[in-house]
Amino acid sequence: MSDVTRPDTEGATTAERLMPGDPAPRQLLERMLRVDHAGEFGAVRIYQGQRAVLGRRASCGEALRQMEEQERHHLDTFSALVSQRRVRPTLLHPLWHLAGFALGAGTALLGEKAAMACTVAVEETIEGHYAAQLEQLGDDEADLKNTVAEFRTEELHHRDIGLANGAEQTPAYPLLCSAIKTGTRLAIWLSERF
């Protein structure tokens, strides 16, 4: 998002909310659906990796299972939208299959608190991403806007679960979070385009 203040666009369509240089409305929606589909797939894989390492024995095991279940619902929703709107999924799907699981398993190998730090970092980044999408979507995309708003709230809840489970107590927490956020922002950028 640029530093340019956008005019009041309450009640505007998606096309009317665009600034010069923004992608065309169809391209914007394709990017949104492609990246949201990819992101929710990556989130499922992160939780699968964490659960593979930590298993049910972990004190956060039930929380991980519930968050994975919610992310799977998000993925199913975006899978249906990608199909209905005939949007090409990201070409990087095989990479996110491996990278998501590796990130989840890798942080879980560092311990439960590191797994929760991963959750906090990813969910804070995704929340910001969804907030930007909500600003771009107009009234002509009310259903999609409502879906994104609902999922954004759920991602914030996941972040709060991570914080409540000691994420900030992870050794080198700021460094770990910063690295994961940078990787997540890169994954968003790549998935929108490829």
CSV table of N, CA, C and O in Angstrom, one decimal, residues 68-170:
chain,number,residue,atom,x,y,z
A,68,GLU,N,-5.4,-26.0,13.2
A,68,GLU,CA,-5.2,-26.6,11.9
A,68,GLU,C,-6.6,-26.9,11.3
A,68,GLU,O,-6.8,-26.7,10.1
A,69,GLU,N,-7.6,-27.3,12.1
A,69,GLU,CA,-8.9,-27.5,11.6
A,69,GLU,C,-9.5,-26.3,11.0
A,69,GLU,O,-10.2,-26.3,10.0
A,70,GLN,N,-9.3,-25.1,11.7
A,70,GLN,CA,-9.9,-23.9,11.2
A,70,GLN,C,-9.2,-23.5,9.9
A,70,GLN,O,-9.8,-23.0,9.0
A,71,GLU,N,-7.8,-23.7,9.8
A,71,GLU,CA,-7.1,-23.3,8.6
A,71,GLU,C,-7.6,-24.2,7.5
A,71,GLU,O,-7.7,-23.8,6.3
A,72,ARG,N,-7.9,-25.5,7.8
A,72,ARG,CA,-8.4,-26.4,6.7
A,72,ARG,C,-9.8,-25.9,6.2
A,72,ARG,O,-10.0,-25.9,5.0
A,73,HIS,N,-10.6,-25.3,7.1
A,73,HIS,CA,-11.9,-24.7,6.6
A,73,HIS,C,-11.6,-23.5,5.7
A,73,HIS,O,-12.2,-23.4,4.7
A,74,HIS,N,-10.6,-22.7,6.1
A,74,HIS,CA,-10.2,-21.5,5.3
A,74,HIS,C,-9.8,-22.0,3.9
A,74,HIS,O,-10.1,-21.5,2.9
A,75,LEU,N,-8.9,-23.1,3.9
A,75,LEU,CA,-8.4,-23.6,2.6
A,75,LEU,C,-9.5,-24.2,1.8
A,75,LEU,O,-9.6,-23.9,0.6
A,76,ASP,N,-10.5,-24.9,2.4
A,76,ASP,CA,-11.6,-25.4,1.6
A,76,ASP,C,-12.4,-24.3,1.0
A,76,ASP,O,-12.9,-24.4,-0.2
A,77,THR,N,-12.6,-23.2,1.7
A,77,THR,CA,-13.4,-22.1,1.2
A,77,THR,C,-12.7,-21.5,0.0
A,77,THR,O,-13.3,-21.2,-1.0
A,78,PHE,N,-11.4,-21.2,0.2
A,78,PHE,CA,-10.6,-20.6,-1.0
A,78,PHE,C,-10.5,-21.6,-2.1
A,78,PHE,O,-10.4,-21.2,-3.3
A,79,SER,N,-10.4,-22.9,-1.9
A,79,SER,CA,-10.3,-23.9,-2.9
A,79,SER,C,-11.6,-23.8,-3.8
A,79,SER,O,-11.5,-23.8,-5.0
A,80,ALA,N,-12.7,-23.7,-3.1
A,80,ALA,CA,-14.0,-23.5,-3.8
A,80,ALA,C,-14.1,-22.2,-4.6
A,80,ALA,O,-14.5,-22.2,-5.8
A,81,LEU,N,-13.6,-21.1,-4.0
A,81,LEU,CA,-13.6,-19.9,-4.7
A,81,LEU,C,-12.7,-19.8,-5.9
A,81,LEU,O,-13.0,-19.3,-7.0
A,82,VAL,N,-11.5,-20.4,-5.8
A,82,VAL,CA,-10.6,-20.5,-6.9
A,82,VAL,C,-11.2,-21.3,-8.1
A,82,VAL,O,-11.1,-20.9,-9.2
A,83,SER,N,-11.9,-22.4,-7.7
A,83,SER,CA,-12.6,-23.2,-8.8
A,83,SER,C,-13.7,-22.5,-9.4
A,83,SER,O,-13.8,-22.4,-10.6
A,84,GLN,N,-14.6,-21.9,-8.6
A,84,GLN,CA,-15.8,-21.2,-9.1
A,84,GLN,C,-15.4,-20.0,-10.0
A,84,GLN,O,-16.0,-19.7,-11.0
A,85,ARG,N,-14.3,-19.3,-9.6
A,85,ARG,CA,-14.0,-18.1,-10.3
A,85,ARG,C,-12.9,-18.4,-11.4
A,85,ARG,O,-12.4,-17.4,-12.1
A,86,ARG,N,-12.6,-19.6,-11.6
A,86,ARG,CA,-11.6,-20.1,-12.6
A,86,ARG,C,-10.3,-19.3,-12.5
A,86,ARG,O,-9.8,-18.7,-13.5
A,87,VAL,N,-9.7,-19.3,-11.3
A,87,VAL,CA,-8.5,-18.7,-11.0
A,87,VAL,C,-7.4,-19.8,-10.9
A,87,VAL,O,-7.6,-20.8,-10.3
A,88,ARG,N,-6.3,-19.5,-11.6
A,88,ARG,CA,-5.2,-20.5,-11.6
A,88,ARG,C,-4.5,-20.4,-10.2
A,88,ARG,O,-4.1,-19.4,-9.7
A,89,PRO,N,-4.4,-21.6,-9.5
A,89,PRO,CA,-3.7,-21.6,-8.3
A,89,PRO,C,-2.2,-21.3,-8.5
A,89,PRO,O,-1.7,-21.3,-9.6
A,90,THR,N,-1.5,-21.0,-7.4
A,90,THR,CA,-0.1,-20.7,-7.5
A,90,THR,C,0.7,-21.8,-8.1
A,90,THR,O,0.4,-23.0,-7.8
A,91,LEU,N,1.7,-21.5,-8.9
A,91,LEU,CA,2.6,-22.5,-9.5
A,91,LEU,C,3.5,-23.0,-8.4
A,91,LEU,O,4.2,-24.0,-8.6
A,92,LEU,N,3.6,-22.3,-7.3
A,92,LEU,CA,4.5,-22.6,-6.2
A,92,LEU,C,3.9,-23.6,-5.2
A,92,LEU,O,4.5,-23.8,-4.2
A,93,HIS,N,2.8,-24.2,-5.5
A,93,HIS,CA,2.1,-25.1,-4.6
A,93,HIS,C,3.1,-26.2,-4.0
A,93,HIS,O,3.1,-26.4,-2.8
A,94,PRO,N,3.8,-26.9,-4.9
A,94,PRO,CA,4.7,-27.9,-4.4
A,94,PRO,C,5.8,-27.3,-3.4
A,94,PRO,O,6.1,-28.0,-2.4
A,95,LEU,N,6.2,-26.1,-3.7
A,95,LEU,CA,7.2,-25.5,-2.7
A,95,LEU,C,6.5,-25.2,-1.4
A,95,LEU,O,7.1,-25.5,-0.3
A,96,TRP,N,5.3,-24.7,-1.4
A,96,TRP,CA,4.6,-24.4,-0.1
A,96,TRP,C,4.3,-25.7,0.6
A,96,TRP,O,4.2,-25.7,1.8
A,97,HIS,N,4.1,-26.7,-0.1
A,97,HIS,CA,3.8,-28.0,0.5
A,97,HIS,C,5.0,-28.4,1.4
A,97,HIS,O,4.8,-28.8,2.5
A,98,LEU,N,6.2,-28.3,0.8
A,98,LEU,CA,7.4,-28.6,1.6
A,98,LEU,C,7.8,-27.6,2.6
A,98,LEU,O,8.1,-27.9,3.8
A,99,ALA,N,7.8,-26.3,2.2
A,99,ALA,CA,8.2,-25.2,3.1
A,99,ALA,C,7.3,-25.1,4.3
A,99,ALA,O,7.8,-24.8,5.4
A,100,GLY,N,6.0,-25.2,4.1
A,100,GLY,CA,5.1,-25.1,5.2
A,100,GLY,C,5.3,-26.1,6.2
A,100,GLY,O,5.5,-25.8,7.4
A,101,PHE,N,5.5,-27.4,5.8
A,101,PHE,CA,5.7,-28.5,6.7
A,101,PHE,C,7.1,-28.3,7.4
A,101,PHE,O,7.2,-28.5,8.6
A,102,ALA,N,8.1,-27.9,6.6
A,102,ALA,CA,9.4,-27.7,7.2
A,102,ALA,C,9.4,-26.6,8.3
A,102,ALA,O,10.1,-26.7,9.3
A,103,LEU,N,8.7,-25.5,8.0
A,103,LEU,CA,8.7,-24.4,9.0
A,103,LEU,C,8.0,-24.9,10.2
A,103,LEU,O,8.5,-24.6,11.3
A,104,GLY,N,6.9,-25.6,10.1
A,104,GLY,CA,6.2,-26.1,11.3
A,104,GLY,C,7.0,-27.1,12.0
A,104,GLY,O,7.2,-27.0,13.3
A,105,ALA,N,7.6,-28.1,11.4
A,105,ALA,CA,8.4,-29.1,12.0
A,105,ALA,C,9.6,-28.5,12.6
A,105,ALA,O,10.0,-28.8,13.8
A,106,GLY,N,10.3,-27.5,11.9
A,106,GLY,CA,11.5,-26.9,12.4
A,106,GLY,C,11.3,-26.1,13.6
A,106,GLY,O,12.1,-26.2,14.6
A,107,THR,N,10.2,-25.3,13.7
A,107,THR,CA,10.0,-24.5,14.9
A,107,THR,C,9.5,-25.5,16.0
A,107,THR,O,9.9,-25.2,17.2
A,108,ALA,N,8.8,-26.5,15.7
A,108,ALA,CA,8.4,-27.5,16.8
A,108,ALA,C,9.6,-28.2,17.4
A,108,ALA,O,9.6,-28.5,18.6
A,109,LEU,N,10.6,-28.4,16.6
A,109,LEU,CA,11.8,-29.1,17.1
A,109,LEU,C,12.6,-28.2,18.1
A,109,LEU,O,13.3,-28.7,19.0
A,110,LEU,N,12.3,-26.9,18.0
A,110,LEU,CA,12.9,-25.9,18.9
A,110,LEU,C,12.1,-25.9,20.2
A,110,LEU,O,12.5,-25.2,21.2
A,111,GLY,N,10.9,-26.5,20.2
A,111,GLY,CA,10.1,-26.5,21.4
A,111,GLY,C,8.7,-25.9,21.2
A,111,GLY,O,8.4,-25.3,20.2
A,112,GLU,N,7.8,-26.2,22.1
A,112,GLU,CA,6.4,-25.7,22.0
A,112,GLU,C,6.3,-24.2,21.9
A,112,GLU,O,5.5,-23.7,21.1
A,113,LYS,N,7.1,-23.5,22.7
A,113,LYS,CA,7.1,-22.0,22.7
A,113,LYS,C,7.5,-21.5,21.3
A,113,LYS,O,7.0,-20.5,20.8
A,114,ALA,N,8.5,-22.1,20.7
A,114,ALA,CA,9.0,-21.7,19.3
A,114,ALA,C,7.9,-22.0,18.3
A,114,ALA,O,7.7,-21.2,17.4
A,115,ALA,N,7.2,-23.1,18.5
A,115,ALA,CA,6.0,-23.4,17.6
A,115,ALA,C,5.0,-22.3,17.7
A,115,ALA,O,4.4,-21.8,16.7
A,116,MET,N,4.7,-21.8,18.9
A,116,MET,CA,3.8,-20.8,19.2
A,116,MET,C,4.3,-19.4,18.6
A,116,MET,O,3.5,-18.6,18.1
A,117,ALA,N,5.6,-19.2,18.7
A,117,ALA,CA,6.2,-18.0,18.1
A,117,ALA,C,6.0,-18.0,16.6
A,117,ALA,O,5.7,-16.9,16.0
A,118,CYS,N,6.1,-19.1,16.0
A,118,CYS,CA,5.8,-19.3,14.5
A,118,CYS,C,4.4,-18.9,14.3
A,118,CYS,O,4.1,-18.1,13.3
A,119,THR,N,3.5,-19.4,15.1
A,119,THR,CA,2.1,-19.0,14.9
A,119,THR,C,1.9,-17.5,15.0
A,119,THR,O,1.2,-16.9,14.1
A,120,VAL,N,2.4,-16.9,16.0
A,120,VAL,CA,2.3,-15.5,16.2
A,120,VAL,C,2.8,-14.7,14.9
A,120,VAL,O,2.2,-13.8,14.4
A,121,ALA,N,4.0,-15.1,14.5
A,121,ALA,CA,4.6,-14.3,13.4
A,121,ALA,C,3.8,-14.5,12.1
A,121,ALA,O,3.6,-13.5,11.4
A,122,VAL,N,3.4,-15.7,11.8
A,122,VAL,CA,2.7,-15.9,10.6
A,122,VAL,C,1.3,-15.2,10.6
A,122,VAL,O,0.9,-14.5,9.7
A,123,GLU,N,0.6,-15.4,11.7
A,123,GLU,CA,-0.8,-14.9,11.9
A,123,GLU,C,-0.8,-13.3,11.9
A,123,GLU,O,-1.7,-12.7,11.3
A,124,GLU,N,0.2,-12.7,12.5
A,124,GLU,CA,0.3,-11.2,12.4
A,124,GLU,C,0.5,-10.8,11.0
A,124,GLU,O,-0.1,-9.8,10.6
A,125,THR,N,1.3,-11.5,10.3
A,125,THR,CA,1.6,-11.1,8.9
A,125,THR,C,0.3,-11.3,8.0
A,125,THR,O,0.0,-10.4,7.2
A,126,ILE,N,-0.3,-12.4,8.2
A,126,ILE,CA,-1.6,-12.7,7.5
A,126,ILE,C,-2.7,-11.7,7.8
A,126,ILE,O,-3.4,-11.2,7.0
A,127,GLU,N,-2.8,-11.3,9.1
A,127,GLU,CA,-3.8,-10.4,9.5
A,127,GLU,C,-3.6,-9.1,8.8
A,127,GLU,O,-4.5,-8.5,8.3
A,128,GLY,N,-2.4,-8.6,8.7
A,128,GLY,CA,-2.1,-7.4,8.0
A,128,GLY,C,-2.4,-7.5,6.5
A,128,GLY,O,-2.9,-6.6,5.9
A,129,HIS,N,-2.1,-8.6,5.9
A,129,HIS,CA,-2.4,-8.9,4.5
A,129,HIS,C,-3.9,-8.9,4.3
A,129,HIS,O,-4.4,-8.3,3.3
A,130,TYR,N,-4.7,-9.5,5.1
A,130,TYR,CA,-6.1,-9.5,5.0
A,130,TYR,C,-6.7,-8.1,5.2
A,130,TYR,O,-7.6,-7.7,4.5
A,131,ALA,N,-6.1,-7.3,6.1
A,131,ALA,CA,-6.6,-6.0,6.3
A,131,ALA,C,-6.4,-5.1,5.1
A,131,ALA,O,-7.3,-4.4,4.7
A,132,ALA,N,-5.2,-5.3,4.4
A,132,ALA,CA,-5.0,-4.6,3.1
A,132,ALA,C,-6.0,-5.0,2.1
A,132,ALA,O,-6.5,-4.2,1.3
A,133,GLN,N,-6.3,-6.3,2.0
A,133,GLN,CA,-7.3,-6.8,1.1
A,133,GLN,C,-8.7,-6.2,1.3
A,133,GLN,O,-9.4,-5.8,0.4
A,134,LEU,N,-9.1,-6.1,2.6
A,134,LEU,CA,-10.4,-5.5,3.0
A,134,LEU,C,-10.5,-4.0,2.5
A,134,LEU,O,-11.5,-3.6,2.1
A,135,GLU,N,-9.3,-3.3,2.5
A,135,GLU,CA,-9.3,-1.9,2.0
A,135,GLU,C,-9.5,-1.9,0.5
A,135,GLU,O,-10.1,-0.9,0.0
A,136,GLN,N,-9.1,-2.9,-0.2
A,136,GLN,CA,-9.1,-2.9,-1.7
A,136,GLN,C,-10.5,-3.4,-2.2
A,136,GLN,O,-10.9,-3.1,-3.3
A,137,LEU,N,-11.1,-4.3,-1.4
A,137,LEU,CA,-12.4,-4.8,-1.9
A,137,LEU,C,-13.5,-3.8,-1.8
A,137,LEU,O,-13.7,-3.2,-0.7
A,138,GLY,N,-14.3,-3.8,-2.8
A,138,GLY,CA,-15.5,-2.9,-2.8
A,138,GLY,C,-16.8,-3.6,-2.5
A,138,GLY,O,-16.8,-4.8,-2.2
A,139,ASP,N,-17.9,-2.8,-2.5
A,139,ASP,CA,-19.2,-3.4,-2.2
A,139,ASP,C,-19.6,-4.5,-3.2
A,139,ASP,O,-20.5,-5.3,-2.9
A,140,ASP,N,-19.1,-4.4,-4.4
A,140,ASP,CA,-19.4,-5.4,-5.4
A,140,ASP,C,-18.8,-6.8,-5.1
A,140,ASP,O,-19.2,-7.8,-5.7
A,141,GLU,N,-18.0,-6.9,-4.1
A,141,GLU,CA,-17.4,-8.1,-3.6
A,141,GLU,C,-17.7,-8.3,-2.1
A,141,GLU,O,-16.9,-8.8,-1.3
A,142,ALA,N,-19.0,-8.1,-1.8
A,142,ALA,CA,-19.4,-8.1,-0.4
A,142,ALA,C,-19.2,-9.5,0.2
A,142,ALA,O,-18.7,-9.6,1.4
A,143,ASP,N,-19.5,-10.6,-0.5
A,143,ASP,CA,-19.3,-11.9,0.1
A,143,ASP,C,-17.9,-12.2,0.3
A,143,ASP,O,-17.5,-12.8,1.4
A,144,LEU,N,-17.0,-11.9,-0.6
A,144,LEU,CA,-15.6,-12.2,-0.4
A,144,LEU,C,-15.0,-11.3,0.7
A,144,LEU,O,-14.3,-11.8,1.5
A,145,LYS,N,-15.5,-10.1,0.7
A,145,LYS,CA,-15.1,-9.2,1.8
A,145,LYS,C,-15.5,-9.7,3.2
A,145,LYS,O,-14.7,-9.7,4.1
A,146,ASN,N,-16.7,-10.2,3.3
A,146,ASN,CA,-17.1,-10.8,4.6
A,146,ASN,C,-16.3,-12.1,4.9
A,146,ASN,O,-16.0,-12.3,6.1
A,147,THR,N,-16.0,-12.9,3.9
A,147,THR,CA,-15.1,-14.1,4.2
A,147,THR,C,-13.8,-13.6,4.7
A,147,THR,O,-13.3,-14.2,5.7
A,148,VAL,N,-13.1,-12.7,4.0
A,148,VAL,CA,-11.8,-12.2,4.4
A,148,VAL,C,-11.9,-11.6,5.8
A,148,VAL,O,-11.0,-11.9,6.6
A,149,ALA,N,-12.9,-10.9,6.1
A,149,ALA,CA,-13.0,-10.3,7.5
A,149,ALA,C,-13.2,-11.3,8.5
A,149,ALA,O,-12.5,-11.3,9.6
A,150,GLU,N,-14.0,-12.4,8.2
A,150,GLU,CA,-14.2,-13.5,9.2
A,150,GLU,C,-12.8,-14.2,9.4
A,150,GLU,O,-12.5,-14.5,10.6
A,151,PHE,N,-12.1,-14.5,8.3
A,151,PHE,CA,-10.9,-15.3,8.5
A,151,PHE,C,-9.8,-14.4,9.2
A,151,PHE,O,-9.0,-14.9,9.9
A,152,ARG,N,-9.8,-13.1,8.9
A,152,ARG,CA,-8.9,-12.2,9.6
A,152,ARG,C,-9.1,-12.3,11.1
A,152,ARG,O,-8.1,-12.4,11.9
A,153,THR,N,-10.3,-12.3,11.5
A,153,THR,CA,-10.6,-12.4,13.0
A,153,THR,C,-10.1,-13.7,13.5
A,153,THR,O,-9.6,-13.7,14.6
A,154,GLU,N,-10.3,-14.8,12.8
A,154,GLU,CA,-9.8,-16.1,13.3
A,154,GLU,C,-8.3,-16.1,13.3
A,154,GLU,O,-7.7,-16.8,14.2
A,155,GLU,N,-7.6,-15.5,12.4
A,155,GLU,CA,-6.2,-15.5,12.4
A,155,GLU,C,-5.7,-14.7,13.6
A,155,GLU,O,-4.7,-15.1,14.2
A,156,LEU,N,-6.4,-13.6,14.0
A,156,LEU,CA,-6.0,-12.9,15.2
A,156,LEU,C,-6.2,-13.7,16.4
A,156,LEU,O,-5.4,-13.6,17.4
A,157,HIS,N,-7.2,-14.5,16.4
A,157,HIS,CA,-7.4,-15.4,17.5
A,157,HIS,C,-6.3,-16.5,17.6
A,157,HIS,O,-5.8,-16.8,18.7
A,158,HIS,N,-5.8,-17.0,16.5
A,158,HIS,CA,-4.7,-17.9,16.5
A,158,HIS,C,-3.4,-17.2,17.1
A,158,HIS,O,-2.7,-17.8,17.9
A,159,ARG,N,-3.2,-15.9,16.7
A,159,ARG,CA,-2.1,-15.2,17.2
A,159,ARG,C,-2.2,-15.1,18.8
A,159,ARG,O,-1.2,-15.3,19.5
A,160,ASP,N,-3.4,-14.8,19.2
A,160,ASP,CA,-3.6,-14.7,20.7
A,160,ASP,C,-3.4,-16.0,21.4
A,160,ASP,O,-2.9,-16.0,22.5
A,161,ILE,N,-3.8,-17.1,20.8
A,161,ILE,CA,-3.5,-18.4,21.3
A,161,ILE,C,-2.0,-18.6,21.4
A,161,ILE,O,-1.5,-19.1,22.5
A,162,GLY,N,-1.2,-18.2,20.4
A,162,GLY,CA,0.2,-18.4,20.5
A,162,GLY,C,0.8,-17.5,21.6
A,162,GLY,O,1.7,-18.0,22.3
A,163,LEU,N,0.3,-16.3,21.7
A,163,LEU,CA,0.8,-15.5,22.8
A,163,LEU,C,0.5,-16.0,24.2
A,163,LEU,O,1.3,-16.0,25.1
A,164,ALA,N,-0.7,-16.6,24.3
A,164,ALA,CA,-1.1,-17.2,25.6
A,164,ALA,C,-0.4,-18.4,25.9
A,164,ALA,O,-0.3,-18.8,27.1
A,165,ASN,N,0.2,-19.1,24.9
A,165,ASN,CA,1.0,-20.3,25.1
A,165,ASN,C,2.5,-20.0,25.2
A,165,ASN,O,3.3,-20.9,24.9
A,166,GLY,N,2.9,-18.8,25.5
A,166,GLY,CA,4.3,-18.5,25.8
A,166,GLY,C,5.2,-18.2,24.6
A,166,GLY,O,6.4,-18.3,24.7
A,167,ALA,N,4.6,-17.8,23.5
A,167,ALA,CA,5.4,-17.5,22.3
A,167,ALA,C,6.6,-16.5,22.6
A,167,ALA,O,7.7,-16.7,22.1
A,168,GLU,N,6.3,-15.5,23.4
A,168,GLU,CA,7.3,-14.5,23.6
A,168,GLU,C,8.4,-14.9,24.5
A,168,GLU,O,9.4,-14.2,24.7
A,169,GLN,N,8.2,-16.1,25.1
A,169,GLN,CA,9.3,-16.6,26.0
A,169,GLN,C,10.3,-17.4,25.2
A,169,GLN,O,11.3,-17.9,25.8
A,170,THR,N,10.1,-17.6,23.9
A,170,THR,CA,11.1,-18.3,23.1
A,170,THR,C,12.4,-17.6,23.1
A,170,THR,O,12.4,-16.3,22.9
